[in-house]
Structures are given as C-alpha cells and as structure tokens.
GROMACS .gro file of C-alpha atoms in nm:
model
  500
    1MET     CA    1   6.320   9.129   7.035
    2SER     CA    2   6.457   8.943   6.748
    3GLU     CA    3   6.361   8.998   6.380
    4SER     CA    4   6.303   8.690   6.177
    5THR     CA    5   6.513   8.665   5.872
    6TYR     CA    6   6.301   8.370   5.737
    7ARG     CA    7   6.205   8.449   5.373
    8ILE     CA    8   6.027   8.259   5.078
    9HIS     CA    9   6.250   8.308   4.777
   10GLY     CA   10   6.018   8.346   4.472
   11GLU     CA   11   6.106   8.403   4.107
   12THR     CA   12   6.032   8.776   4.146
   13GLY     CA   13   6.227   8.826   4.492
   14GLU     CA   14   6.176   8.762   4.850
   15TRP     CA   15   5.853   8.740   5.037
   16GLU     CA   16   5.781   8.755   5.419
   17VAL     CA   17   5.532   8.521   5.587
   18VAL     CA   18   5.277   8.636   5.843
   19VAL     CA   19   5.123   8.390   6.077
   20GLY     CA   20   4.850   8.395   6.336
   21LEU     CA   21   4.736   8.094   6.523
   22GLU     CA   22   4.386   8.019   6.673
   23VAL     CA   23   4.442   7.741   6.914
   24HIS     CA   24   4.146   7.535   7.047
   25ALA     CA   25   4.231   7.385   7.371
   26GLN     CA   26   3.992   7.150   7.551
   27VAL     CA   27   3.924   7.266   7.900
   28THR     CA   28   4.020   7.016   8.178
   29SER     CA   29   3.680   6.944   8.350
   30ASN     CA   30   3.486   6.633   8.442
   31ALA     CA   31   3.164   6.772   8.278
   32LYS     CA   32   3.086   6.966   7.959
   33LEU     CA   33   3.034   7.346   7.941
   34PHE     CA   34   2.668   7.364   7.978
   35SER     CA   35   2.580   7.027   8.073
   36GLY     CA   36   2.670   6.747   8.339
   37ALA     CA   37   2.773   6.479   8.061
   38SER     CA   38   3.118   6.338   8.093
   39THR     CA   39   3.412   6.447   7.901
   40ALA     CA   40   3.625   6.134   7.930
   41PHE     CA   41   3.820   6.049   7.610
   42GLY     CA   42   3.767   5.724   7.439
   43ALA     CA   43   3.413   5.620   7.545
   44GLU     CA   44   3.167   5.437   7.315
   45PRO     CA   45   3.006   5.696   7.042
   46ASN     CA   46   2.719   5.876   7.188
   47SER     CA   47   2.746   5.737   7.534
   48GLN     CA   48   2.821   6.071   7.679
   49VAL     CA   49   2.526   6.293   7.559
   50SER     CA   50   2.288   6.483   7.783
   51LEU     CA   51   1.953   6.595   7.657
   52ILE     CA   52   2.110   6.962   7.635
   53ASP     CA   53   2.400   6.815   7.417
   54ALA     CA   54   2.142   6.674   7.199
   55ALA     CA   55   1.932   6.990   7.177
   56MET     CA   56   1.615   6.854   7.302
   57PRO     CA   57   1.327   7.116   7.318
   58GLY     CA   58   1.307   7.317   7.630
   59MET     CA   59   1.656   7.223   7.761
   60LEU     CA   60   1.840   7.518   7.917
   61PRO     CA   61   2.217   7.551   7.930
   62VAL     CA   62   2.393   7.622   8.265
   63PRO     CA   63   2.755   7.723   8.278
   64ASN     CA   64   3.006   7.508   8.446
   65GLN     CA   65   3.211   7.718   8.684
   66GLU     CA   66   3.516   7.490   8.666
   67CYS     CA   67   3.533   7.567   8.283
   68ILE     CA   68   3.516   7.932   8.344
   69ARG     CA   69   3.776   7.916   8.629
   70GLN     CA   70   4.025   7.726   8.405
   71ALA     CA   71   3.998   7.978   8.121
   72VAL     CA   72   4.051   8.257   8.364
   73ARG     CA   73   4.357   8.084   8.509
   74THR     CA   74   4.493   8.034   8.154
   75GLY     CA   75   4.447   8.405   8.088
   76MET     CA   76   4.635   8.500   8.404
   77ALA     CA   77   4.926   8.270   8.316
   78LEU     CA   78   4.950   8.474   7.987
   79GLY     CA   79   4.939   8.808   8.157
   80ALA     CA   80   4.620   8.871   7.986
   81VAL     CA   81   4.332   9.115   8.078
   82ILE     CA   82   4.045   8.928   8.258
   83ASN     CA   83   3.711   9.080   8.176
   84LYS     CA   84   3.499   9.080   8.483
   85TRP     CA   85   3.185   9.109   8.269
   86SER     CA   86   3.158   8.886   7.952
   87ARG     CA   87   2.869   8.735   7.754
   88PHE     CA   88   2.792   8.418   7.542
   89ASP     CA   89   2.667   8.470   7.183
   90ARG     CA   90   2.516   8.234   6.941
   91LYS     CA   91   2.696   8.168   6.619
   92ASN     CA   92   2.447   8.025   6.357
   93TYR     CA   93   2.548   7.761   6.115
   94PHE     CA   94   2.457   7.423   6.007
   95TYR     CA   95   2.683   7.137   6.085
   96ALA     CA   96   2.560   6.778   6.099
   97ASP     CA   97   2.738   6.719   6.422
   98LEU     CA   98   2.586   7.034   6.602
   99PRO     CA   99   2.234   6.926   6.701
  100GLN     CA  100   2.147   7.292   6.819
  101GLY     CA  101   2.212   7.446   6.469
  102TYR     CA  102   2.425   7.706   6.635
  103GLN     CA  103   2.732   7.711   6.855
  104ILE     CA  104   2.743   7.904   7.197
  105SER     CA  105   3.058   8.114   7.169
  106GLN     CA  106   3.184   8.455   7.261
  107LEU     CA  107   3.247   8.730   6.998
  108PHE     CA  108   3.165   9.063   7.119
  109HIS     CA  109   3.261   9.029   7.492
  110PRO     CA  110   3.518   8.745   7.552
  111LEU     CA  111   3.603   8.629   7.912
  112VAL     CA  112   3.980   8.721   7.839
  113GLY     CA  113   4.128   9.004   7.666
  114GLU     CA  114   4.490   9.101   7.539
  115GLY     CA  115   4.794   8.928   7.682
  116SER     CA  116   5.132   8.801   7.550
  117LEU     CA  117   5.370   8.490   7.537
  118GLU     CA  118   5.733   8.491   7.521
  119ILE     CA  119   5.911   8.243   7.284
  120SER     CA  120   6.278   8.134   7.273
  121LEU     CA  121   6.418   8.046   6.922
  122ASP     CA  122   6.774   7.919   7.056
  123GLU     CA  123   6.754   7.588   7.249
  124LYS     CA  124   7.123   7.613   7.360
  125ASN     CA  125   7.073   7.966   7.506
  126PRO     CA  126   6.703   8.044   7.580
  127ASP     CA  127   6.764   8.412   7.661
  128ALA     CA  128   6.962   8.483   7.330
  129GLU     CA  129   6.686   8.491   7.081
  130VAL     CA  130   6.351   8.591   7.247
  131LYS     CA  131   6.043   8.724   7.090
  132THR     CA  132   5.717   8.836   7.234
  133ILE     CA  133   5.397   8.716   7.052
  134GLY     CA  134   5.081   8.908   7.133
  135ILE     CA  135   4.750   8.741   7.233
  136GLU     CA  136   4.432   8.890   7.099
  137ARG     CA  137   4.181   8.724   7.322
  138ILE     CA  138   4.055   8.383   7.475
  139HIS     CA  139   3.699   8.300   7.437
  140VAL     CA  140   3.520   8.007   7.587
  141GLU     CA  141   3.291   7.817   7.334
  142GLN     CA  142   3.144   7.466   7.306
  143ASP     CA  143   3.293   7.202   7.072
  144ALA     CA  144   3.094   7.029   6.800
  145GLY     CA  145   3.052   6.651   6.770
  146LYS     CA  146   3.235   6.432   6.517
  147LEU     CA  147   3.137   6.284   6.181
  148MET     CA  148   3.270   5.936   6.099
  149HIS     CA  149   3.271   5.867   5.726
  150ASP     CA  150   3.443   5.522   5.744
  151GLN     CA  151   3.182   5.312   5.914
  152HIS     CA  152   2.958   5.257   5.638
  153PRO     CA  153   2.980   5.264   5.239
  154THR     CA  154   2.694   5.502   5.181
  155ARG     CA  155   2.626   5.670   5.532
  156SER     CA  156   2.811   5.911   5.764
  157TYR     CA  157   2.764   5.831   6.127
  158VAL     CA  158   2.760   6.111   6.407
  159ASP     CA  159   2.921   6.069   6.740
  160LEU     CA  160   2.823   6.356   6.976
  161ASN     CA  161   3.041   6.258   7.264
  162ARG     CA  162   3.244   6.571   7.202
  163ALA     CA  163   2.944   6.797   7.134
  164GLY     CA  164   2.923   7.067   7.415
  165VAL     CA  165   3.270   7.013   7.561
  166ALA     CA  166   3.428   7.320   7.667
  167LEU     CA  167   3.708   7.491   7.448
  168MET     CA  168   3.917   7.792   7.512
  169GLU     CA  169   3.991   7.952   7.171
  170ILE     CA  170   4.324   8.135   7.223
  171VAL     CA  171   4.383   8.375   6.939
  172SER     CA  172   4.732   8.524   6.874
  173LYS     CA  173   4.805   8.840   6.693
  174PRO     CA  174   4.970   8.802   6.350
  175ASP     CA  175   5.310   8.843   6.500
  176MET     CA  176   5.497   8.533   6.379
  177ARG     CA  177   5.724   8.542   6.078
  178SER     CA  178   5.853   8.185   6.024
  179PRO     CA  179   5.761   7.819   6.066
  180GLN     CA  180   5.999   7.816   6.367
  181GLU     CA  181   5.823   8.094   6.550
  182ALA     CA  182   5.482   7.920   6.495
  183GLY     CA  183   5.619   7.597   6.632
  184ALA     CA  184   5.779   7.765   6.923
  185TYR     CA  185   5.458   7.968   7.001
  186LEU     CA  186   5.243   7.648   7.001
  187ALA     CA  187   5.487   7.444   7.203
  188LYS     CA  188   5.511   7.727   7.476
  189LEU     CA  189   5.137   7.762   7.486
  190ARG     CA  190   5.095   7.394   7.523
  191SER     CA  191   5.354   7.393   7.800
  192ILE     CA  192   5.179   7.672   7.980
  193VAL     CA  193   4.837   7.507   7.975
  194ARG     CA  194   4.979   7.187   8.093
  195TYR     CA  195   5.147   7.368   8.382
  196VAL     CA  196   4.833   7.539   8.461
  197GLY     CA  197   4.619   7.225   8.430
  198SER     CA  198   4.366   7.386   8.227
  199CYS     CA  199   4.424   7.158   7.923
  200ASP     CA  200   4.601   6.814   7.893
  201GLY     CA  201   4.754   6.933   7.567
  202ASN     CA  202   4.718   6.581   7.408
  203MET     CA  203   4.725   6.692   7.046
  204ASP     CA  204   4.712   6.334   6.906
  205GLN     CA  205   4.368   6.303   7.094
  206GLY     CA  206   4.245   6.629   6.951
  207SER     CA  207   4.232   6.806   7.297
  208MET     CA  208   4.442   7.081   7.148
  209ARG     CA  209   4.444   7.182   6.782
  210ALA     CA  210   4.548   7.493   6.575
  211ASP     CA  211   4.385   7.681   6.294
  212VAL     CA  212   4.695   7.824   6.105
  213ASN     CA  213   4.637   8.174   5.932
  214VAL     CA  214   4.901   8.236   5.668
  215SER     CA  215   4.961   8.520   5.435
  216VAL     CA  216   5.242   8.656   5.242
  217ARG     CA  217   5.372   9.015   5.171
  218ARG     CA  218   5.691   9.187   5.032
  219PRO     CA  219   5.905   9.262   5.341
  220GLY     CA  220   5.754   9.551   5.527
  221GLU     CA  221   5.458   9.606   5.306
  222GLU     CA  222   5.076   9.570   5.399
  223PHE     CA  223   4.949   9.241   5.507
  224GLY     CA  224   4.827   9.012   5.225
  225THR     CA  225   4.510   8.814   5.197
  226ARG     CA  226   4.523   8.512   5.459
  227THR     CA  227   4.397   8.158   5.437
  228GLU     CA  228   4.310   7.957   5.737
  229THR     CA  229   4.418   7.585   5.762
  230LYS     CA  230   4.188   7.407   6.002
  231ASN     CA  231   4.247   7.157   6.285
  232VAL     CA  232   4.630   7.105   6.257
  233ASN     CA  233   4.718   6.864   6.547
  234SER     CA  234   5.103   6.869   6.597
  235VAL     CA  235   5.383   7.123   6.633
  236ARG     CA  236   5.560   6.973   6.341
  237PHE     CA  237   5.249   6.987   6.118
  238VAL     CA  238   5.197   7.365   6.207
  239GLN     CA  239   5.556   7.425   6.085
  240GLN     CA  240   5.485   7.240   5.768
  241VAL     CA  241   5.158   7.407   5.690
  242VAL     CA  242   5.332   7.757   5.732
  243GLU     CA  243   5.603   7.671   5.481
  244ILE     CA  244   5.379   7.473   5.240
  245GLU     CA  245   5.106   7.733   5.237
  246ALA     CA  246   5.334   8.036   5.212
  247LYS     CA  247   5.520   7.873   4.906
  248ARG     CA  248   5.178   7.802   4.730
  249GLN     CA  249   5.053   8.173   4.792
  250VAL     CA  250   5.391   8.309   4.654
  251ALA     CA  251   5.372   8.083   4.343
  252LEU     CA  252   5.010   8.174   4.292
  253ILE     CA  253   5.071   8.557   4.325
  254GLU     CA  254   5.381   8.540   4.094
  255SER     CA  255   5.199   8.351   3.834
  256GLY     CA  256   4.938   8.621   3.815
  257GLY     CA  257   4.670   8.456   4.047
  258LYS     CA  258   4.511   8.612   4.360
  259VAL     CA  259   4.495   8.458   4.712
  260VAL     CA  260   4.133   8.417   4.815
  261GLN     CA  261   4.034   8.427   5.187
  262GLU     CA  262   3.936   8.058   5.246
  263THR     CA  263   3.945   7.762   5.480
  264ARG     CA  264   4.181   7.496   5.400
  265LEU     CA  265   4.273   7.142   5.504
  266PHE     CA  266   4.625   6.990   5.555
  267ASP     CA  267   4.706   6.657   5.411
  268PRO     CA  268   5.017   6.536   5.586
  269ASP     CA  269   5.061   6.238   5.363
  270ARG     CA  270   5.074   6.436   5.046
  271GLY     CA  271   5.242   6.738   5.210
  272GLU     CA  272   4.985   6.972   5.074
  273THR     CA  273   4.688   7.204   5.175
  274ARG     CA  274   4.358   7.184   5.005
  275SER     CA  275   4.065   7.423   4.972
  276MET     CA  276   3.770   7.332   5.192
  277ARG     CA  277   3.536   7.631   5.167
  278SER     CA  278   3.531   8.001   5.104
  279LYS     CA  279   3.586   8.201   5.439
  280GLU     CA  280   3.254   8.346   5.558
  281ASP     CA  281   3.259   8.685   5.726
  282ALA     CA  282   3.141   8.707   6.101
  283HIS     CA  283   2.807   8.870   5.981
  284ASP     CA  284   2.725   8.556   5.792
  285TYR     CA  285   2.702   8.364   6.116
  286ARG     CA  286   2.421   8.601   6.247
  287TYR     CA  287   2.582   8.645   6.587
  288PHE     CA  288   2.346   8.760   6.871
  289PRO     CA  289   2.356   8.742   7.257
  290ASP     CA  290   2.223   8.395   7.373
  291PRO     CA  291   1.906   8.452   7.523
  292ASP     CA  292   1.913   8.140   7.749
  293LEU     CA  293   2.240   8.253   7.930
  294LEU     CA  294   2.289   8.564   8.162
  295PRO     CA  295   2.618   8.765   8.125
  296LEU     CA  296   2.906   8.627   8.343
  297GLU     CA  297   2.999   8.853   8.609
  298LEU     CA  298   3.332   8.767   8.804
  299ASP     CA  299   3.380   8.907   9.156
  300ASP     CA  300   3.724   8.988   9.309
  301ALA     CA  301   3.718   8.693   9.549
  302PHE     CA  302   3.671   8.443   9.253
  303LEU     CA  303   3.974   8.626   9.050
  304GLU     CA  304   4.193   8.616   9.359
  305ALA     CA  305   4.118   8.255   9.421
  306CYS     CA  306   4.206   8.176   9.053
  307ARG     CA  307   4.533   8.378   9.097
  308GLU     CA  308   4.637   8.221   9.421
  309SER     CA  309   4.587   7.865   9.252
  310LEU     CA  310   4.839   7.934   8.974
  311PRO     CA  311   5.158   7.721   8.991
  312GLU     CA  312   5.529   7.866   8.929
  313LEU     CA  313   5.520   7.899   8.551
  314PRO     CA  314   5.792   7.763   8.323
  315ASP     CA  315   5.975   8.092   8.258
  316ALA     CA  316   6.000   8.173   8.635
  317LYS     CA  317   6.097   7.800   8.713
  318ARG     CA  318   6.381   7.813   8.450
  319ARG     CA  319   6.518   8.129   8.596
  320ARG     CA  320   6.504   7.988   8.950
  321TYR     CA  321   6.681   7.664   8.822
  322GLU     CA  322   6.960   7.877   8.692
  323SER     CA  323   7.001   8.115   8.986
  324ALA     CA  324   6.921   7.903   9.281
  325LEU     CA  325   7.034   7.569   9.156
  326GLY     CA  326   7.331   7.672   8.941
  327LEU     CA  327   7.197   7.473   8.633
  328SER     CA  328   7.299   7.580   8.283
  329ALA     CA  329   7.061   7.764   8.078
  330TYR     CA  330   7.017   7.470   7.851
  331ASN     CA  331   6.950   7.206   8.121
  332ALA     CA  332   6.719   7.451   8.300
  333ALA     CA  333   6.523   7.500   7.983
  334VAL     CA  334   6.495   7.126   7.904
  335LEU     CA  335   6.383   7.044   8.258
  336THR     CA  336   6.126   7.317   8.266
  337ALA     CA  337   5.979   7.277   7.905
  338ASP     CA  338   5.715   7.027   8.019
  339ALA     CA  339   5.527   7.033   8.358
  340ASP     CA  340   5.571   6.646   8.391
  341THR     CA  341   5.954   6.672   8.356
  342ALA     CA  342   5.986   6.946   8.601
  343ARG     CA  343   5.783   6.758   8.864
  344TRP     CA  344   5.978   6.446   8.811
  345PHE     CA  345   6.294   6.649   8.838
  346GLU     CA  346   6.183   6.822   9.166
  347ALA     CA  347   6.087   6.480   9.305
  348LEU     CA  348   6.434   6.343   9.219
  349LEU     CA  349   6.594   6.632   9.388
  350ALA     CA  350   6.400   6.620   9.689
  351GLU     CA  351   6.470   6.249   9.737
  352SER     CA  352   6.841   6.315   9.669
  353VAL     CA  353   6.845   6.575   9.952
  354ARG     CA  354   6.673   6.313  10.180
  355VAL     CA  355   6.907   6.032  10.078
  356ALA     CA  356   7.244   6.209  10.062
  357GLY     CA  357   7.172   6.462  10.334
  358LYS     CA  358   7.322   6.755  10.122
  359SER     CA  359   7.172   7.075   9.991
  360GLU     CA  360   6.965   7.124   9.676
  361SER     CA  361   7.230   7.346   9.519
  362GLU     CA  362   7.499   7.062   9.565
  363LEU     CA  363   7.293   6.784   9.418
  364ALA     CA  364   7.113   6.974   9.128
  365ARG     CA  365   7.367   6.957   8.863
  366PRO     CA  366   7.436   6.564   8.885
  367ALA     CA  367   7.060   6.504   8.930
  368ALA     CA  368   6.988   6.715   8.611
  369ASN     CA  369   7.271   6.566   8.398
  370TRP     CA  370   7.172   6.214   8.505
  371LEU     CA  371   6.798   6.280   8.414
  372ILE     CA  372   6.872   6.451   8.087
  373SER     CA  373   7.143   6.220   7.968
  374ASP     CA  374   7.103   5.902   8.120
  375LEU     CA  375   6.732   5.840   8.185
  376PHE     CA  376   6.592   6.040   7.881
  377GLY     CA  377   6.842   5.838   7.673
  378ALA     CA  378   6.727   5.499   7.811
  379LEU     CA  379   6.347   5.580   7.792
  380ASN     CA  380   6.384   5.701   7.418
  381LYS     CA  381   6.541   5.370   7.349
  382LEU     CA  382   6.255   5.187   7.531
  383GLY     CA  383   6.007   5.402   7.354
  384LYS     CA  384   5.864   5.515   7.691
  385ASP     CA  385   5.802   5.844   7.867
  386LEU     CA  386   5.859   5.959   8.228
  387ASP     CA  387   5.512   5.848   8.335
  388SER     CA  388   5.601   5.501   8.247
  389SER     CA  389   5.969   5.501   8.357
  390PRO     CA  390   6.086   5.166   8.512
  391VAL     CA  391   6.290   5.386   8.761
  392SER     CA  392   6.130   5.607   9.004
  393PRO     CA  393   6.261   5.941   9.150
  394VAL     CA  394   6.330   5.760   9.484
  395GLN     CA  395   6.530   5.486   9.301
  396GLY     CA  396   6.718   5.761   9.089
  397ALA     CA  397   6.829   5.947   9.409
  398GLU     CA  398   6.952   5.614   9.564
  399LEU     CA  399   7.177   5.534   9.247
  400LEU     CA  400   7.297   5.910   9.235
  401ALA     CA  401   7.379   5.876   9.622
  402LEU     CA  402   7.583   5.567   9.557
  403ALA     CA  403   7.788   5.727   9.279
  404ALA     CA  404   7.842   6.037   9.481
  405ASP     CA  405   7.972   5.857   9.798
  406GLY     CA  406   8.228   5.637   9.598
  407THR     CA  407   8.035   5.316   9.635
  408LEU     CA  408   7.994   5.308   9.255
  409SER     CA  409   8.237   5.422   8.989
  410GLY     CA  410   8.102   5.575   8.676
  411PRO     CA  411   8.104   5.255   8.466
  412LEU     CA  412   7.945   5.058   8.769
  413ALA     CA  413   7.683   5.314   8.809
  414LYS     CA  414   7.581   5.268   8.454
  415GLN     CA  415   7.591   4.894   8.480
  416VAL     CA  416   7.357   4.910   8.799
  417PHE     CA  417   7.121   5.153   8.599
  418GLU     CA  418   7.087   4.904   8.318
  419ILE     CA  419   6.992   4.637   8.566
  420MET     CA  420   6.739   4.861   8.730
  421LEU     CA  421   6.575   4.941   8.397
  422GLU     CA  422   6.532   4.565   8.327
  423THR     CA  423   6.422   4.451   8.663
  424GLY     CA  424   6.274   4.760   8.848
  425GLU     CA  425   6.505   4.670   9.158
  426SER     CA  426   6.658   4.937   9.367
  427ALA     CA  427   7.033   5.026   9.337
  428PRO     CA  428   7.124   4.935   9.691
  429LYS     CA  429   6.959   4.584   9.644
  430ILE     CA  430   7.151   4.530   9.304
  431VAL     CA  431   7.489   4.644   9.454
  432GLU     CA  432   7.444   4.424   9.768
  433GLU     CA  433   7.319   4.111   9.570
  434ARG     CA  434   7.562   4.113   9.282
  435GLY     CA  435   7.868   4.243   9.466
  436LEU     CA  436   7.908   4.559   9.237
  437LYS     CA  437   8.070   4.793   9.498
  438GLN     CA  438   8.361   5.002   9.419
  439THR     CA  439   8.669   4.903   9.600
  440SER     CA  440   8.942   5.113   9.750
  441ASP     CA  441   9.124   4.818   9.891
  442THR     CA  442   9.482   4.932   9.828
  443GLY     CA  443   9.640   4.588   9.876
  444ALA     CA  444   9.414   4.442   9.603
  445ILE     CA  445   9.463   4.730   9.363
  446GLU     CA  446   9.829   4.715   9.402
  447ALA     CA  447   9.843   4.350   9.336
  448VAL     CA  448   9.662   4.407   9.014
  449ILE     CA  449   9.883   4.676   8.900
  450ALA     CA  450  10.208   4.477   8.969
  451GLU     CA  451  10.054   4.211   8.744
  452ILE     CA  452   9.960   4.458   8.464
  453LEU     CA  453  10.315   4.600   8.466
  454ALA     CA  454  10.466   4.250   8.455
  455LYS     CA  455  10.256   4.176   8.154
  456ASN     CA  456  10.334   4.486   7.950
  457PRO     CA  457  10.704   4.555   7.974
  458ASN     CA  458  10.728   4.728   7.640
  459GLN     CA  459  10.482   4.987   7.737
  460LEU     CA  460  10.640   5.019   8.088
  461GLU     CA  461  10.975   5.091   7.906
  462GLN     CA  462  10.822   5.349   7.676
  463TYR     CA  463  10.631   5.527   7.967
  464ARG     CA  464  10.951   5.547   8.167
  465GLY     CA  465  11.144   5.682   7.836
  466GLY     CA  466  10.902   5.991   7.832
  467LYS     CA  467  10.589   5.852   7.666
  468GLU     CA  468  10.349   5.994   7.944
  469ALA     CA  469  10.038   5.929   7.730
  470LEU     CA  470  10.061   5.564   7.816
  471PHE     CA  471   9.940   5.643   8.171
  472GLY     CA  472   9.590   5.616   8.045
  473PHE     CA  473   9.668   5.289   7.904
  474PHE     CA  474   9.774   5.141   8.246
  475VAL     CA  475   9.449   5.290   8.409
  476GLY     CA  476   9.232   5.126   8.152
  477GLN     CA  477   9.402   4.790   8.190
  478THR     CA  478   9.377   4.807   8.570
  479MET     CA  479   9.007   4.909   8.574
  480LYS     CA  480   8.939   4.626   8.319
  481ALA     CA  481   9.104   4.367   8.524
  482MET     CA  482   8.912   4.480   8.830
  483GLN     CA  483   8.588   4.481   8.629
  484GLY     CA  484   8.534   4.853   8.689
  485LYS     CA  485   8.520   4.804   9.054
  486ALA     CA  486   8.838   4.986   9.155
  487ASN     CA  487   8.808   5.350   9.269
  488PRO     CA  488   8.955   5.544   8.991
  489ALA     CA  489   9.125   5.800   9.224
  490VAL     CA  490   9.298   5.527   9.426
  491VAL     CA  491   9.411   5.344   9.098
  492ASN     CA  492   9.573   5.688   8.971
  493GLU     CA  493   9.752   5.734   9.295
  494LEU     CA  494   9.886   5.383   9.315
  495LEU     CA  495   9.987   5.377   8.946
  496LYS     CA  496  10.194   5.693   8.987
  497LYS     CA  497  10.383   5.542   9.263
  498ALA     CA  498  10.436   5.203   9.074
  499LEU     CA  499  10.544   5.361   8.751
  500GLY     CA  500  10.789   5.591   8.945
   0.00000   0.00000   0.00000
C-alpha cells in the first residue's frame, strides 16, 4: 500500500490533507423507494409524484424490493458486510422540497456494513501504486425534491419528481490523502456501480454526487476539524474541492483562525468553496425508528440470488485480460475502466473470432489496439461515445479481419475506416465497390519498381554506394505510386532483388 506524498506547503511548514467521501448514488429502479411513482429522468416538473411522495395524510410507505436488492449487490461488489437485519429511521428536519418534514434514512442499523475498495494511482501500470480505501457503510434513504429559484423573480418553485427516489449513501473512511486519491476513489466507485447496474453513474444528471469531507493536520498528528462540501458532481470537481478547501483551511489556521465544522458549497466558476450552514450533530435531527416501516430481514436465498447475479467486476476482468488474452496492463486497465467499454470490446472480440476463425488470444491484441487508438481517437474528434459510434463491433471485426488476411495494408485500412465513419457502410462493401484491395501481383509491382528506379538515378547510385537508409525512400515511392495498395512484404522482397 503506497503512502501519499501530497502536501500543502503553508507558511509555517507542511500540512497533510485528510479526505472522506459520502457518495449519494441514485438506485437503478423503475419506481421510487417507498412508492410506485416513476424515476425516469427529464420528466415535466411534478409529473412523477404519488400521494406518498407528497406526504398526504394516512399514506403508508412500502419498501421497493428492487432498491434493497441493488444496494445489497453493491455492498457485495465492495466486499462489504451485508446486515441481514436492518431498520429505517426518521431524520427530522425542515426542507421546503421534502413534504414529509423528515427523511426516511438508516442511521443506527444500515443495510450494508464495512467493506473496501482498491484504487490504482498509476495509469500506465495499474498494479504499481495501489491503495485500499475503507468503506464505513452503505445505507438506503430517500432523496429530497428540487428547489428552482430561476423560474420567477420573487418566488421559488418546487419540483417533487425526485422526492422519494432511492439513494445509496456510500460512506468512505477518512483514508484518502490527496486530490488524486479522492478522484481515483470516486472514479472506481462509479465504475463498480455501473458494472453492477445499481446506478447509472450519470453525474451530470445528478444521479451520483459526492459530499467531500476535508480536514488538514501536521503529518502524522491527530485529525483536524473537517468541513463538508455538498453535492459535488464530477471527479474533476471533487479533486478541485480537496485542493481548494485544504489550502483555505491551512491559510485560516496559519493566520490564527480556527476551522469550524460546517457545510459548504463549491462554486466551480470562481474556484472557491463558500459557507452554507453550520454542521448540525446527529442528535439535532432527532433520529428515531420509523414507526410505519418494519425492520428489513433478509434471508439466505435472497442473498444468494443477489450474489449469483453479480457480473465479473473490473479488477477481476482486468487481470483476466492480462493473463488469458495477453493484453498489456495499460490496455487491460483502459478497456475495463468502464462497463460499456468492456462490453464493446468483448462484442468486438467475439465477432473477430467468428469472422476470422482464430482464437481470442490471437485476436485480442490487435482488437484492443484498434479500439483504444483508432476508434477512441475518431470518436473523440467526432464528440461521440461508444454508444453512438457509427461503427459497430461487427463492422470493426470485419475491418480487422481484412487487415489481418492481407486484403488491406495499414494505410488502406485507415482509409477504409475513415469511409466507414462517414457512411456507416461495412468494410467488405467499401473494399469491393471502391477497389481498395491490397495487391500482391508481383508483375504489377515489379513494373512500378522499374519506373521508380529509372526516375531516381542519383538515389539509386547512392544506395548502391552504401547508403542503405535510402531503402525506405524506395519503399515509400513504390507504395505512393501504387496508392498504398501494394502488399508491403512483397514490395520489400522485390525491391531487394531489383536494387541488387
């Protein structure tokens, strides 16, 4: 386990930063935690509000089993303790966007106990710098609604579509010591919930957001007083918050001030955190067991079904790609970082096996290189992701097969790929219709070589006089004259003969 060397350099010496994250992940389910109202994103305000969400008198909550199942599966993916007995508590506070006047959460007996998550801090070599971050707990709770202050000059409007949506609050231990570690933790956590399918991880839509707890101390001393910056919605912003808040606290302490425990907000435009309210202690919320809900009791069959439903997780998949498919550590890490990328790669590999009739281990490297270099590069330029790729895994496999069997040279394959991106047509169709096949016709290649040598007597003389580096010049000229359609291996062979 690597120790972080990240320090804030203050006027009075070095300071260490201590970070813990509370990540709110919206549970993937069609209905809310205690009602049958829809959870679809982007609906008209207040169009997805049941009588339970609106807290009408006499309405009783009923737990949604799917939400519980997804939280349990997430806990299992993090190697956490699953509590067979858990209970919902009422957290009492007034928010204008929470009609009940309390939030149903879990304080004393959460659904999921301690677990851990391994982060890697070296992209090139994922096994080189590894650190384990402890997970304190995962509890299930309902989300509040949303206040909208920009719809009217003097009034705030309330949208209750999100009220009652199930959230998993995943609470880390204060084990992170740098912005990089906090960013890596959040990215890895997002990757895992997306693999598991328990949260879509769309941070820009608010379905995953982090409360960032930051404190500073002299290296090795007791923890300092922490602040909590609420609702940070990207990995980059989390890293910025850690750095900005740590520097603010150091400057405050060194100038004789005191850090107070409070809730803060992050302003990405100004690059600063601002005080929102003083942080209340748990007893201020007057927690007590919710009298409308029985404790949750999970049986072994339910837990076994949850465990059986888990997919291969990113770390296990990465190691398999390295050992069984022979991929480099870097390529394996890139391909497994996101569930969608891994699924696309596996579809590409399966199609390559079908089209080329070779084994996965023979085809994995060229497939990985093409996906990471060529396709990712092209999609980046087009501003698209894999979901909206103009080239499908089947089409990718056909292109790779034509390159592997010698039908297409490297430059021709790139040319065909560009046409595929523009037209959406398959590689075999493009090759057939546009006559882009690589030729191994020795007679045609020999004729072109004779012409090239006749046109470049000076270079020919120099080559024969010992300037062997000019061999590349002749290869280039021949390929150019044949518009990239000549088989490079045949060109090399025939040129060696012709040059004597």
